[in-house]
Coordinates of C-alpha atoms and ligand atoms in Angstrom, one line a residue:
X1 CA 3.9 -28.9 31.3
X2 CA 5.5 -31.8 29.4
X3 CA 4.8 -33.0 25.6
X4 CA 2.0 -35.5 24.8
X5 CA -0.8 -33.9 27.0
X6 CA -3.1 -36.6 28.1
X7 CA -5.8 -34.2 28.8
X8 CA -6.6 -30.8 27.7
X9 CA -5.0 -28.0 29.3
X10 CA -6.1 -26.0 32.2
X11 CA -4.9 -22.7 33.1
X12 CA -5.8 -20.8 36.3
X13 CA -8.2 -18.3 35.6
X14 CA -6.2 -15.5 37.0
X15 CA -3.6 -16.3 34.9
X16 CA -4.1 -15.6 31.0
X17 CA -2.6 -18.0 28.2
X18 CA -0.1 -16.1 26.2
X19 CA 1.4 -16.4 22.8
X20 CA 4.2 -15.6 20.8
X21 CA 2.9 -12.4 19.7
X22 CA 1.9 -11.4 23.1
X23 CA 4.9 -11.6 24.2
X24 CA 6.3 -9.8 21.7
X25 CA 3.6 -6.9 22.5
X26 CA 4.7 -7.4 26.4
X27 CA 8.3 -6.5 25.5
X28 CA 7.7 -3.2 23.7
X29 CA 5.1 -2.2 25.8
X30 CA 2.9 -3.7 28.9
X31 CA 0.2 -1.4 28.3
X32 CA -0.2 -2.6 24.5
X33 CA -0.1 -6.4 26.3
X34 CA -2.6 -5.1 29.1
X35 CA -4.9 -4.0 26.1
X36 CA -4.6 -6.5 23.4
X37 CA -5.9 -9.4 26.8
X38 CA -8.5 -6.9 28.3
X39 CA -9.5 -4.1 26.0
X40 CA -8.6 -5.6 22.7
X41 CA -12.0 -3.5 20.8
X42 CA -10.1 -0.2 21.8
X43 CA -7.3 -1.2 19.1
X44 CA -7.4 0.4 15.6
X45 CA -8.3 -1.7 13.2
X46 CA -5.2 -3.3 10.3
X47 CA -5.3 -1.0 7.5
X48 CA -5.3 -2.8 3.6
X49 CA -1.3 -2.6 3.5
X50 CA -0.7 -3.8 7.0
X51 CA -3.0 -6.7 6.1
X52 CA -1.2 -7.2 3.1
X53 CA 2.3 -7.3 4.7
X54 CA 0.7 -9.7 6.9
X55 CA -0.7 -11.7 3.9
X56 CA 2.9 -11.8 2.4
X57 CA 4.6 -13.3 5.4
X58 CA 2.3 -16.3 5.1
X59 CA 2.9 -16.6 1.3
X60 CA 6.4 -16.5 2.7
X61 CA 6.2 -19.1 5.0
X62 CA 3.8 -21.4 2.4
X63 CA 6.9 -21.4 0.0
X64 CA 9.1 -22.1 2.6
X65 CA 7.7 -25.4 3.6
X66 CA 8.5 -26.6 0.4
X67 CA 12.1 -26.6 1.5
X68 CA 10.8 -29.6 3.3
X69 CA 9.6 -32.2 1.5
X70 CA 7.6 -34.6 3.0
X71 CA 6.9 -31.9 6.0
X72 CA 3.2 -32.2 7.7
X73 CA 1.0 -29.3 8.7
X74 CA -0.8 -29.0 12.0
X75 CA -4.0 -27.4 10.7
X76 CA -5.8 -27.1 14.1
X77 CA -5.8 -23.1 14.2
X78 CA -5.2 -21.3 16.9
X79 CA -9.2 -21.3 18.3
X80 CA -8.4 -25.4 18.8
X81 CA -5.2 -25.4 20.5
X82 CA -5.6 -28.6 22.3
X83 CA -5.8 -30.4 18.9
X84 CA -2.9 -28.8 17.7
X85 CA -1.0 -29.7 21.0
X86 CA -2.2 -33.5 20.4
X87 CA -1.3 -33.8 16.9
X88 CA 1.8 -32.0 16.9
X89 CA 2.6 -34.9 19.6
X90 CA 1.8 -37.9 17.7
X91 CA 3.7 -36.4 14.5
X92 CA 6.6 -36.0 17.1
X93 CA 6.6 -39.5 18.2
X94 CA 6.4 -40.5 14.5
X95 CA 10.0 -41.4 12.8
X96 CA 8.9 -40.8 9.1
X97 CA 7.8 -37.3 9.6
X98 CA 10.8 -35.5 9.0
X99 CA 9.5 -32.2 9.1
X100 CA 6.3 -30.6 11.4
X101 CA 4.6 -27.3 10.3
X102 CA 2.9 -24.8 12.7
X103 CA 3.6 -27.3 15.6
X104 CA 1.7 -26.1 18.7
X105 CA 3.7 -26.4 22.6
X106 CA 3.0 -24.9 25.6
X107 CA 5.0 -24.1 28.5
X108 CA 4.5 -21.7 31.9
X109 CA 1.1 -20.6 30.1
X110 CA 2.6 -19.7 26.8
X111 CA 1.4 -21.6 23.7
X112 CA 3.6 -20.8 20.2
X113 CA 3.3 -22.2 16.8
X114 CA 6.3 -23.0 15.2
X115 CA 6.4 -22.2 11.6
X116 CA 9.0 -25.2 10.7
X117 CA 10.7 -28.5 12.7
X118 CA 12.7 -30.0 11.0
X119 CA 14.1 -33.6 12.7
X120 CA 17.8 -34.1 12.7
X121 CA 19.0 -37.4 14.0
X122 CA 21.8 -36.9 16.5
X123 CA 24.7 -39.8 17.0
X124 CA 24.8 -43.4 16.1
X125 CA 21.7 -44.4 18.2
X126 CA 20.1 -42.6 15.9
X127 CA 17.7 -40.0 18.8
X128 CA 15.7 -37.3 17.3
X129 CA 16.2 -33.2 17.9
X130 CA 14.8 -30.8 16.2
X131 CA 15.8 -27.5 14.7
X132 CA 13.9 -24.8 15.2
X133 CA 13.0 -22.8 12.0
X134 CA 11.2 -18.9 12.0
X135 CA 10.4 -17.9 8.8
X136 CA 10.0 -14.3 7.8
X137 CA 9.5 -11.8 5.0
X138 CA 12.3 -9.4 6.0
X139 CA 15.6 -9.3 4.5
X140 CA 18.2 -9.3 7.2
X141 CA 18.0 -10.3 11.0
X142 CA 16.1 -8.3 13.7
X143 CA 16.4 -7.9 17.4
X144 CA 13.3 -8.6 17.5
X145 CA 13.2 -11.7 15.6
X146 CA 16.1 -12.8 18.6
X147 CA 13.1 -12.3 20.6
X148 CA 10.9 -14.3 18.7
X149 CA 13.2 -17.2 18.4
X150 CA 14.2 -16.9 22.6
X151 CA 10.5 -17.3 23.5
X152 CA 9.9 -20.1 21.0
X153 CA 13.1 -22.0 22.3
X154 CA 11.6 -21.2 25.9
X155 CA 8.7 -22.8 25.9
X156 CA 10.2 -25.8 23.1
X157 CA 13.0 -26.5 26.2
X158 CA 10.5 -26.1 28.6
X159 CA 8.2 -28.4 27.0
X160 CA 10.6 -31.5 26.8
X161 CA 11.7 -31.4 23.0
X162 CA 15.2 -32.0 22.6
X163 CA 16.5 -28.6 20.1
X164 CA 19.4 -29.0 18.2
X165 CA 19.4 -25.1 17.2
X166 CA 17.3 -21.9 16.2
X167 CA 17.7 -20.4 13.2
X168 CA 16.0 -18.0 11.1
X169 CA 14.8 -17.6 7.8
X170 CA 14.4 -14.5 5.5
X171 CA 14.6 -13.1 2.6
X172 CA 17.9 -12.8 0.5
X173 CA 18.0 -9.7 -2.0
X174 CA 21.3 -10.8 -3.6
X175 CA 19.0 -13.4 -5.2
X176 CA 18.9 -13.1 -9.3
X177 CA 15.4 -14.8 -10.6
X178 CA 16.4 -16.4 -13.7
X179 CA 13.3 -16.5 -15.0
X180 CA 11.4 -20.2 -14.6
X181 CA 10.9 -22.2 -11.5
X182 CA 12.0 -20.3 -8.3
X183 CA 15.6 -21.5 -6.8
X184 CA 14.2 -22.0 -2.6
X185 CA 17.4 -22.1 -1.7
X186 CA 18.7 -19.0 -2.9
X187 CA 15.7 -17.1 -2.6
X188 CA 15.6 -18.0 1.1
X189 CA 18.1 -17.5 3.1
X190 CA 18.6 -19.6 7.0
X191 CA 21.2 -18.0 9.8
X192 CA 21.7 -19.4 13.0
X193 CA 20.7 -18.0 15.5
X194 CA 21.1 -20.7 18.5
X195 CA 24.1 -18.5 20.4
X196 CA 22.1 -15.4 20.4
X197 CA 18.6 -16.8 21.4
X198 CA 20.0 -18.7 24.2
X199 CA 21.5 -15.9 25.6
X200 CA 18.0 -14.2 25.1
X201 CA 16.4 -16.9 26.7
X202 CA 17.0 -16.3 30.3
X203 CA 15.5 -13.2 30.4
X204 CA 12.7 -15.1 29.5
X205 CA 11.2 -16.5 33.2
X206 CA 11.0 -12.6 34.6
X207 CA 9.9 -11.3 32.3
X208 CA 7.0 -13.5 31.7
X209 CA 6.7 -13.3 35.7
X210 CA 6.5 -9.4 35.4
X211 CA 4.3 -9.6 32.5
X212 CA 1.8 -12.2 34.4
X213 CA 1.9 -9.8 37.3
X214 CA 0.8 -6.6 35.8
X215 CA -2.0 -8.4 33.7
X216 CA -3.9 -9.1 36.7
X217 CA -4.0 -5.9 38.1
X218 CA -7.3 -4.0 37.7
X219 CA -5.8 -1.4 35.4
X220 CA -3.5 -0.9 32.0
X221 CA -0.3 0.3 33.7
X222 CA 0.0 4.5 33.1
X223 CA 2.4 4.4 30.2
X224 CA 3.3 7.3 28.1
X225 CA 3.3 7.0 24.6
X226 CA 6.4 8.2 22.8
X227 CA 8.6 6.6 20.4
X228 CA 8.5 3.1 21.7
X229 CA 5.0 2.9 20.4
X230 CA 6.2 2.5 16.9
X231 CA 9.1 0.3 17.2
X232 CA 9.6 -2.5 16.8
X233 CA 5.8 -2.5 15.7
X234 CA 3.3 0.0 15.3
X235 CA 1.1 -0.1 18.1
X236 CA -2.3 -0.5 17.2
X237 CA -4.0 1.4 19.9
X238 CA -1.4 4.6 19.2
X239 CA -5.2 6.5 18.5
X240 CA -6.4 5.5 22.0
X241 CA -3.7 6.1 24.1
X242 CA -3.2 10.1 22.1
X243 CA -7.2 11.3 21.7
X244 CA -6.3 13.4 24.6
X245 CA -3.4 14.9 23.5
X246 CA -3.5 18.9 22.8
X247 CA -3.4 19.4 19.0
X248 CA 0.2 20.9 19.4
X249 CA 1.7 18.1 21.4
X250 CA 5.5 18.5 21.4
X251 CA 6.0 14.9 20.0
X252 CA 4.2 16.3 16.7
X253 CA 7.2 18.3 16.4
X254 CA 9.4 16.9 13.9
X255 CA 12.7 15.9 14.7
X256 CA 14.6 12.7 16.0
X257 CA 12.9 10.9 19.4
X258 CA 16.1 12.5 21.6
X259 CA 15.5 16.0 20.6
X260 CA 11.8 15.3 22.1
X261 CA 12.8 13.5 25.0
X262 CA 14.7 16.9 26.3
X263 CA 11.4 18.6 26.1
X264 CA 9.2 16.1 27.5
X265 CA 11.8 15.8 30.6
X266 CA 11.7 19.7 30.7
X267 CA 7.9 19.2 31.6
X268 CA 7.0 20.8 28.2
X269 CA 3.8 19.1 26.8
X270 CA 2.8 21.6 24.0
X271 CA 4.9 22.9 21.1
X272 CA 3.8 26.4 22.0
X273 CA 5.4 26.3 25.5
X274 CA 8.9 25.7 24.4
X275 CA 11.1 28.5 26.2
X276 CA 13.2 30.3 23.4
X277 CA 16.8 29.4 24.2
X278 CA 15.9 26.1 23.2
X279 CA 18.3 25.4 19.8
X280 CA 15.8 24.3 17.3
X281 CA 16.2 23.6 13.6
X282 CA 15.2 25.6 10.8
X283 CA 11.9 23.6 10.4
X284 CA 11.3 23.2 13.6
X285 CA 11.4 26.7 14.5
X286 CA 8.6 27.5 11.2
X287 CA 6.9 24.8 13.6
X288 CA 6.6 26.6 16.6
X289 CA 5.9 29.7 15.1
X290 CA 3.2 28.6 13.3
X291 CA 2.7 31.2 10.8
X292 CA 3.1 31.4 6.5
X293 CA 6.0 32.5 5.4
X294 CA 7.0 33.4 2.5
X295 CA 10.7 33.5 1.3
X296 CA 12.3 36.2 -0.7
X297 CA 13.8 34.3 -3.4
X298 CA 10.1 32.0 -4.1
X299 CA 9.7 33.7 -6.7
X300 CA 13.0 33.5 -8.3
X301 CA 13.0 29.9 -7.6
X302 CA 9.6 28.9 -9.2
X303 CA 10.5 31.0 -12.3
X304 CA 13.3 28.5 -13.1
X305 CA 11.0 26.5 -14.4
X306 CA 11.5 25.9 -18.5
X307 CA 8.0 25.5 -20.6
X308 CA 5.9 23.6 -21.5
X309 CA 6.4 22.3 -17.8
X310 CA 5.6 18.2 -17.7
X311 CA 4.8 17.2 -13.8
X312 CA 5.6 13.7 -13.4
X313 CA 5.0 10.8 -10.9
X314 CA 5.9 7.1 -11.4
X315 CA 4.2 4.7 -9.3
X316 CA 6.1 1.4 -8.5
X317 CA 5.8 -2.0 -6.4
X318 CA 8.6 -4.4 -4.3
X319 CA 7.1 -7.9 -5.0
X320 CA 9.1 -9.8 -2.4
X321 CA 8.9 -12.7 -4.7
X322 CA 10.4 -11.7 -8.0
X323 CA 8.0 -11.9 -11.0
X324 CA 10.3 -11.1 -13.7
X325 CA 13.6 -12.5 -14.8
X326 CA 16.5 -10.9 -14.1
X327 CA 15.2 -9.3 -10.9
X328 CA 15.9 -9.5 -7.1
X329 CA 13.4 -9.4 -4.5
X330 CA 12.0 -6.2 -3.4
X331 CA 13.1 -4.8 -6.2
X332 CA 11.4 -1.4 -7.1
X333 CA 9.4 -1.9 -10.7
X334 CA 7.4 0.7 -11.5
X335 CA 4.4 -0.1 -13.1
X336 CA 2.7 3.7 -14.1
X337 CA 3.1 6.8 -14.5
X338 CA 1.3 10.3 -15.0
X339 CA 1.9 13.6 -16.8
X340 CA 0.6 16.7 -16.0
X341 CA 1.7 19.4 -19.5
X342 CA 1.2 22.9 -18.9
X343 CA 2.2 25.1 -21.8
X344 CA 3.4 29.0 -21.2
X345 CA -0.6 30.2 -22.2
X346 CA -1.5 28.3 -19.3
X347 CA -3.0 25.0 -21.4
X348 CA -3.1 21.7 -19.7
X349 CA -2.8 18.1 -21.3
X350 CA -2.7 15.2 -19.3
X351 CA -1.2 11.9 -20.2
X352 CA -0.9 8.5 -18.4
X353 CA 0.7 4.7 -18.6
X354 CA -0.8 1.7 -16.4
X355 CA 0.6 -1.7 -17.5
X356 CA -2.7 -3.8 -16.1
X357 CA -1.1 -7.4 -17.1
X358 CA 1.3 -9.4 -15.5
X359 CA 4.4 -9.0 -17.3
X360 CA 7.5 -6.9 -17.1
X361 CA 6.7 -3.4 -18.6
X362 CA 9.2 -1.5 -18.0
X363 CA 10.2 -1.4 -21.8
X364 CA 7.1 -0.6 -22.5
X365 CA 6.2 2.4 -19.7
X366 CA 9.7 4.3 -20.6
X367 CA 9.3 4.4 -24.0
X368 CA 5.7 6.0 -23.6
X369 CA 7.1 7.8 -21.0
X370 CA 10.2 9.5 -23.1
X371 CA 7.6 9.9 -25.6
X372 CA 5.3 11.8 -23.5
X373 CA 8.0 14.3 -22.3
X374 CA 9.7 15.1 -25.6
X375 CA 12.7 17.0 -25.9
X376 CA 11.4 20.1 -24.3
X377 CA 10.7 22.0 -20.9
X378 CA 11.5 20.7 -17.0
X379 CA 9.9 18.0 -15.5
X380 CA 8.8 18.6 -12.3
X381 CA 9.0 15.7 -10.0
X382 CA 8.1 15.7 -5.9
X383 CA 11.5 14.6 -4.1
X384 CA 14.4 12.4 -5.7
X385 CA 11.9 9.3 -6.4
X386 CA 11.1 9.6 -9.6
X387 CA 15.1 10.2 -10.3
X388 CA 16.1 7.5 -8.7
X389 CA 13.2 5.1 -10.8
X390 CA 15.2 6.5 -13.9
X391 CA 18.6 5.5 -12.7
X392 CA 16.7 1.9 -12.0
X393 CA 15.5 2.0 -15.6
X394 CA 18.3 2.9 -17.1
X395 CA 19.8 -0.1 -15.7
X396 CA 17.6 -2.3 -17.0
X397 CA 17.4 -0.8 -20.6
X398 CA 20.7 0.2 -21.7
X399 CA 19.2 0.3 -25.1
X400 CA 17.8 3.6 -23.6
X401 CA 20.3 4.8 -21.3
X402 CA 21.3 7.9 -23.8
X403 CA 17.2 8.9 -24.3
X404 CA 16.9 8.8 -20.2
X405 CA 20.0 10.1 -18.9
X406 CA 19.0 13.7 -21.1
X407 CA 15.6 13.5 -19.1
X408 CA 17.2 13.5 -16.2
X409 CA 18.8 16.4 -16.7
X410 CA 15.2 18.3 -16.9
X411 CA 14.3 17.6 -13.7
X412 CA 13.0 20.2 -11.8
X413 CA 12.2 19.3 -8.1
X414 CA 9.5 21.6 -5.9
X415 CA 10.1 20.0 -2.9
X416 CA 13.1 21.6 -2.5
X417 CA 11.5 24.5 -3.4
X418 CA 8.9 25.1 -0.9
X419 CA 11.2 23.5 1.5
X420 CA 13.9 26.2 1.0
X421 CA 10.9 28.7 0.4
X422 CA 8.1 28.5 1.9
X423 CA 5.8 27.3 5.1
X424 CA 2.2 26.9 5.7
X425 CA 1.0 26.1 9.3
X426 CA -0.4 23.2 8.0
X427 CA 2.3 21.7 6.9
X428 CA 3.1 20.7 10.7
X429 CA 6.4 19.9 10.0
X430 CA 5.7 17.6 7.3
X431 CA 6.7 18.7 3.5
X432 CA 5.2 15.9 2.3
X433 CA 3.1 16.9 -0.5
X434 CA -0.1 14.7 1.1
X435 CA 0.7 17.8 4.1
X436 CA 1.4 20.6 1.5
X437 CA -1.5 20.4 -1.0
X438 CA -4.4 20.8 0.9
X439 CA -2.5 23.9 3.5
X440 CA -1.8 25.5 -0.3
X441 CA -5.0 24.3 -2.0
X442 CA -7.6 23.4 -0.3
X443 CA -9.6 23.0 -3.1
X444 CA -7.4 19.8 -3.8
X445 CA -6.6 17.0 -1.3
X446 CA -6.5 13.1 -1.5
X447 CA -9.7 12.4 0.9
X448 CA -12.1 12.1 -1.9
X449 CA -9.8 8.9 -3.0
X450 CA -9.8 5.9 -2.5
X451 CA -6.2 5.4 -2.6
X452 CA -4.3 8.2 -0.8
X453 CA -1.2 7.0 -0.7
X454 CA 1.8 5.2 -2.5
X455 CA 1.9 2.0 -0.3
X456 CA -1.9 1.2 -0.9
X457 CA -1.0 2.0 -4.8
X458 CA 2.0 -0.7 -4.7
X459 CA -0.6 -3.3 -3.2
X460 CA -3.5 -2.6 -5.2
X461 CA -1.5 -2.7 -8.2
X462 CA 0.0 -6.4 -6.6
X463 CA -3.8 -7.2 -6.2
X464 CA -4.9 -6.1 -9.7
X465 CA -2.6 -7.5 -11.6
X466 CA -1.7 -11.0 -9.8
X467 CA -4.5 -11.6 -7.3
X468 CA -7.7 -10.7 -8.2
X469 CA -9.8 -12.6 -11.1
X470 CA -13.2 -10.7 -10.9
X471 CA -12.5 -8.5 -14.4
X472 CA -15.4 -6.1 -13.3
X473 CA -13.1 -5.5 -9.9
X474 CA -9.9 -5.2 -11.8
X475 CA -11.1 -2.3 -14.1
X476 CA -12.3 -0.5 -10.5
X477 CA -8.8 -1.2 -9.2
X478 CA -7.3 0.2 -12.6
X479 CA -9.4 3.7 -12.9
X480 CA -8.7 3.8 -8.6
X481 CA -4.8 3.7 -9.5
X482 CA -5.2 6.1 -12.3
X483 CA -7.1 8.8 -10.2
X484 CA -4.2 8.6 -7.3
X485 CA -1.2 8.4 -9.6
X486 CA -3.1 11.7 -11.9
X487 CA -3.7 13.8 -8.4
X488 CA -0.2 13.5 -7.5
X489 CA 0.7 15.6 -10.5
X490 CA -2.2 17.9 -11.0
X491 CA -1.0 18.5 -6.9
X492 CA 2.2 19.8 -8.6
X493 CA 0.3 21.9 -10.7
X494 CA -1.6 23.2 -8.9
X495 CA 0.9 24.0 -6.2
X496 CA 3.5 25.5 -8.5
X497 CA 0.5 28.2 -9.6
X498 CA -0.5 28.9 -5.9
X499 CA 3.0 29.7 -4.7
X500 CA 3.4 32.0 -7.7
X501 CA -0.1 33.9 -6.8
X502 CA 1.4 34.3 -3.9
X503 CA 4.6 35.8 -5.1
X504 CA 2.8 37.7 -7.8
X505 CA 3.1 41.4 -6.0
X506 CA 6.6 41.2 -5.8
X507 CA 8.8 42.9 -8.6
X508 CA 9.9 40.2 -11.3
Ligands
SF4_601 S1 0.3 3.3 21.9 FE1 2.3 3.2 23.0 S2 1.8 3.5 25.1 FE2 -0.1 3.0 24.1 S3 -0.3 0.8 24.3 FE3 0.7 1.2 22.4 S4 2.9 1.1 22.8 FE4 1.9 1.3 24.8

C-alpha cells in the first residue's frame, strides 16, 4: 500500500489491522497479542498510576511539538483512520508544512501514528525526506523503544515516504531548570537511532507473518506466564492467565527469574514440592517452610530503640517536568511527612506536614520536620528511604546541613530488624511493610484506604496540587494523603509493640 490513498482502505477480514502497540504486545508475548484482538474484556483494567504514566507521556509529547514551530497535528484519532491517512497525505505533499504530528501510514496491515516528521530537504534540487521522531517520557534508550522505532520505519519505507533517519526523544536528567520558561532543548534530549532500527527492521516481515498466522487460529496460543509477562510491560491480563495457579505457586517464591526457571524445568509447580537439596536462600527457605519464627536476638534488637521513639515516613513525587528552580527532572521532592511519638509510659502524639500549594517546600517541611523530632530518642524509619530524602535535603539546604546530618544519626531502621529477626507466613517472601503489617497486625492494614501505596501518593499529590481546580476535591485529595502517609507510621508502631509481645516471655 502506497501514500495518498484514493480510497479507503480494505483489509481482508481474516486478517486483522495492527498497530504500533500491537506489535509491541506481539513481541513480548503472542498470547497478550491473541488477547488484546479477540478477548480484549478479559484484560485488567489501567490502574490511577498506570493511567497517569500514560497521561505524562502525552504531556511529554505536547511539549515536544513545540520544538517545531510551525508543525501541524493530524487530529483524526485513531477510530477515523482513513482521515488521518488522507490528511497526513495532503500535509505531505505540502512544501510549507515543515513539521507533521501524529501522522497516520499504513503498510502490510499495520497502521502507526508518528508522534513527530519533521521535513529535511536533501541536495540542491531541493526533495523532501523526513526524519522520523518518537518521543518518550523515559530518560535513556530502550530495546524496546529500537522496536518501536523498527516498526515505524517499516511500515514509513513500506509506505513510499522517503526517511532520512529515526531518532528518539527522551528525557535528559542532567537538565538544571533555572527557574522561568523551560529550555526544550535541554530538557529534551534526541539520539539517533537510524543504524540500530534498520538493523531491527528486517526482522520485521516474519515476524508480522508469524504474528498474522497465529491470530487466526481458533485459540490464544498455550503460553506460560513467567517473567516475560512483566517486561518490557506489564501485561495486563497477568490476573487471567494466573486465576488457576495454586496459592503456593513456585514463581511466588522470591528470588531472581533464573533461580525459578530451574524449578519450573524440574517439573516443580508448587513451592511446597521443592525436593530439599535444592540450595535456597535464607528467605527463601522461611518461604517454603512456611511457619513464624521468631529469632533469638528480637528482642535484643527492638530494645535498641532510645525513647521517646519518633516513627517517621516522608512522602515524595518525581515530576518529570521540573517545577522548581534549581531542579532536574525526576527529581525526588518530598512534599510530606508524618510522626508517630511514643514516650517510655507508652503515650502517643502524632504530628504531620502536607505542603498543599504549588511551590517548593522543602524549606518549609524540614524545618517543621527537625522541629518535630527534637534532639531526643531514635527515629524509626521503614528501609533507607527516608535516609536517603535527608541526604537529598541536605543538599538543597546547606543552611541546615548541621541540624539534619545529627538526625540522621537517630535513625533506627525495623526493616532490618524483622528481616534479620523475624518471619510471618504471610509475609510470602515480601518484607515489605504493606506484607508485614497486616501478617503482625491484623487489626491494621491499608485496605480501608483509599491510597495504599506510595506511587498513587506521588500522583495524587501531582493531581492535588497542579491538576485539579475543584477546592471541595482538593481538600478530599489532602485528608486521603494524610490518612496513607499517618498509617505508614502508626504501622511502625504498631509493629514495633507486637514483635516485642512476642518476645515478652523471654528473659530481658
Ligand atoms: S500474562 Fe504473560 S502469558 Fe499471559 S498474555 Fe500476558 S504476557 Fe502472555
Amino acid at each position: 500500500m502506497l501514500l495518498f490513498p484514493d480510497r479507503p482502505l480494505e483489509l481482508g477480514a481474516a486478517t486483522p489491522r495492527l498497530s504500533k502497540s500491537k506489535f509491541l504486545s506481539g513481541l513480548q508475548c503472542h498470547k497478550r497479542l491473541y488477547l488484546e484482538i479477540h478477548q480484549p474484556e478479559l484484560a485488567t483494567e489501567p490502574d490511577e498510576q498506570t493511567q497517569a504514566i500514560l497521561d505524562m507521556g502525552t504531556e511529554i509529547g505536547t511539549l515536544a511539538r513545540q520544538r517545531f514551530p510551525g508543525g501541524v497535528l493530524v487530529e483524526a484519532d485513531h477510530r477515523h483512520a482513513a482521515e488521518a491517512l488522507q490528511r497526513t497525505a495532503e500535509l505531505l505533499r505540502d512544501p510549507t508544512v515543515p513539521a507533521i504530528f501524529e501522522g497516520a501510514f499504513e503498510f502490510d496491515h499495520v497502521l502507526v501514528r508518528v508522534d513527530i516528521l519533521e521535513r529535511v530537504t536533501l541536495g540542491q534540487d531541493g526533495a523532501s525526506a523526513w526524519r522520523l521522531i518518537e518521543v518518550k517520557s523515559s530518560t535513556k534508550v530502550k530495546d524496546v523503544h529500537v522496536n518501536d522505532l523498527a516498526i515505524q520505519t517499516y511500515v514509513l519505507t513500506g509506505a513510499g515516504l522517503a526517511l532520512s533517519g529515526s531518532y528518539l526523544m527522551h528525557i535528559n536528567t542532567q537538565y538544571v531548570y533555572p527557574g522561568g520558561e523551560l529550555d526544550l532543548e535541554r530538557l529534551l534530549v534526541v539520539q539517533d537511532l537510524t543504524a540500530l532500527a534498520a538493523s531491527r527492521q528486517a526482522d520485521v516481515p516474519s515476524r508480522l507473518a508469524e504474528m498474522k498466522a497465529m491470530l487466526v487460529t481458533p485459540a490464544p496460543p498455550t503460553i506460560e506466564p513467567d517473567g516475560h509477562c512483566h517486561q518490557p510491560y506489564e501485561c495486563r491480563f497477568w490476573d487471567h492467565c494466573t486465576k488457576d495457579k495454586p496459592s503456593r505457586w513456585v514463581y511466588y517464591l522470591p528470588g531472581g527469574e533464573r533461580a525459578i526457571q530451574q524449578f519450573v524445568k524440574h517439573g516443580i509447580e508448587t513451592i511446597d514440592e521443592i525436593p530439599s537439596q535444592f540450595k535456597l536462600s535464607v528467605v527463601q527457605r522461611r518461604v517454603k517452610d512456611n511457619v513464624e519464627w521468631i529469632g533469638p536476638h528480637l528482642k535484643a534488637a527492638l530494645q535498641t530503640v532510645r525513647y521517646p521513639v519518633h516513627h517517621l515516613d516522608f512522602e515524595t513525587f518525581m515530576p518529570c517536568i521540573p517545577k522548581y528552580p534549581l531542579t532536574r527532572p525526576y527529581q525526588t521532592i518530598p512534599t510530606q511527612w508524618s510522626n508517630h511519638i511514643e514516650s517510655e509510659d507508652g503515650q502517643v502524639l502524632h504530628e504531620e506536614y502536607l505542603c498543599q500549594d504549588p511551590k517548593d517546600s522543602r524549606e518549609e517541611l524540614a524545618v517543621a520536620f527537625l522541629e518535630s523530632v527534637g534532639s531526643e530518642g531514635s527515629i524509626c524509619v521503614y528501609s533507607g528511604y527516608e535516609r536517603s530524602i535527608l541526604e537529598r535535603l541536605i543538599e538543597a539546604l546547606p543552611a541546615l546541613k548541621g541540624d539534619l546530618t545529627r538526625v540522621m544519626a537517630r535513625l533506627w531502621d525495623l526493616f532490618t530488624v524483622i528481616r534479620d529477626h523475624y518471619y510471618h507466613p504471610g509475609f510470602q517472601g515480601s518484607f515489605s511493610i504493606k506484607s508485614v503489617l497486616p501478617a503482625v497486625v491484623p487489626a491494621l492494614g491499608y485496605s480501608d484506604l483509599e491510597i495504599q501505596e506510595g506511587g498513587l501518593a506521588a500522583q495524587q499529590y501531582y493531581r492535588m496540587v497542579f491538576q485539579e481546580t475543584d477546592w471541595v476535591e482538593k481538600m478530599r485529595i489532602r485528608e486521603e494523603l494524610l490518612k496513607y502517609c499517618a498509617r505508614d507510621t502508626l504501622a511502625m508502631l504498631e509493629l514495633r509493640r507486637a514483635l516485642l509481645a512476642k518476645t515478652l516471655s523471654e528473659p530481658s
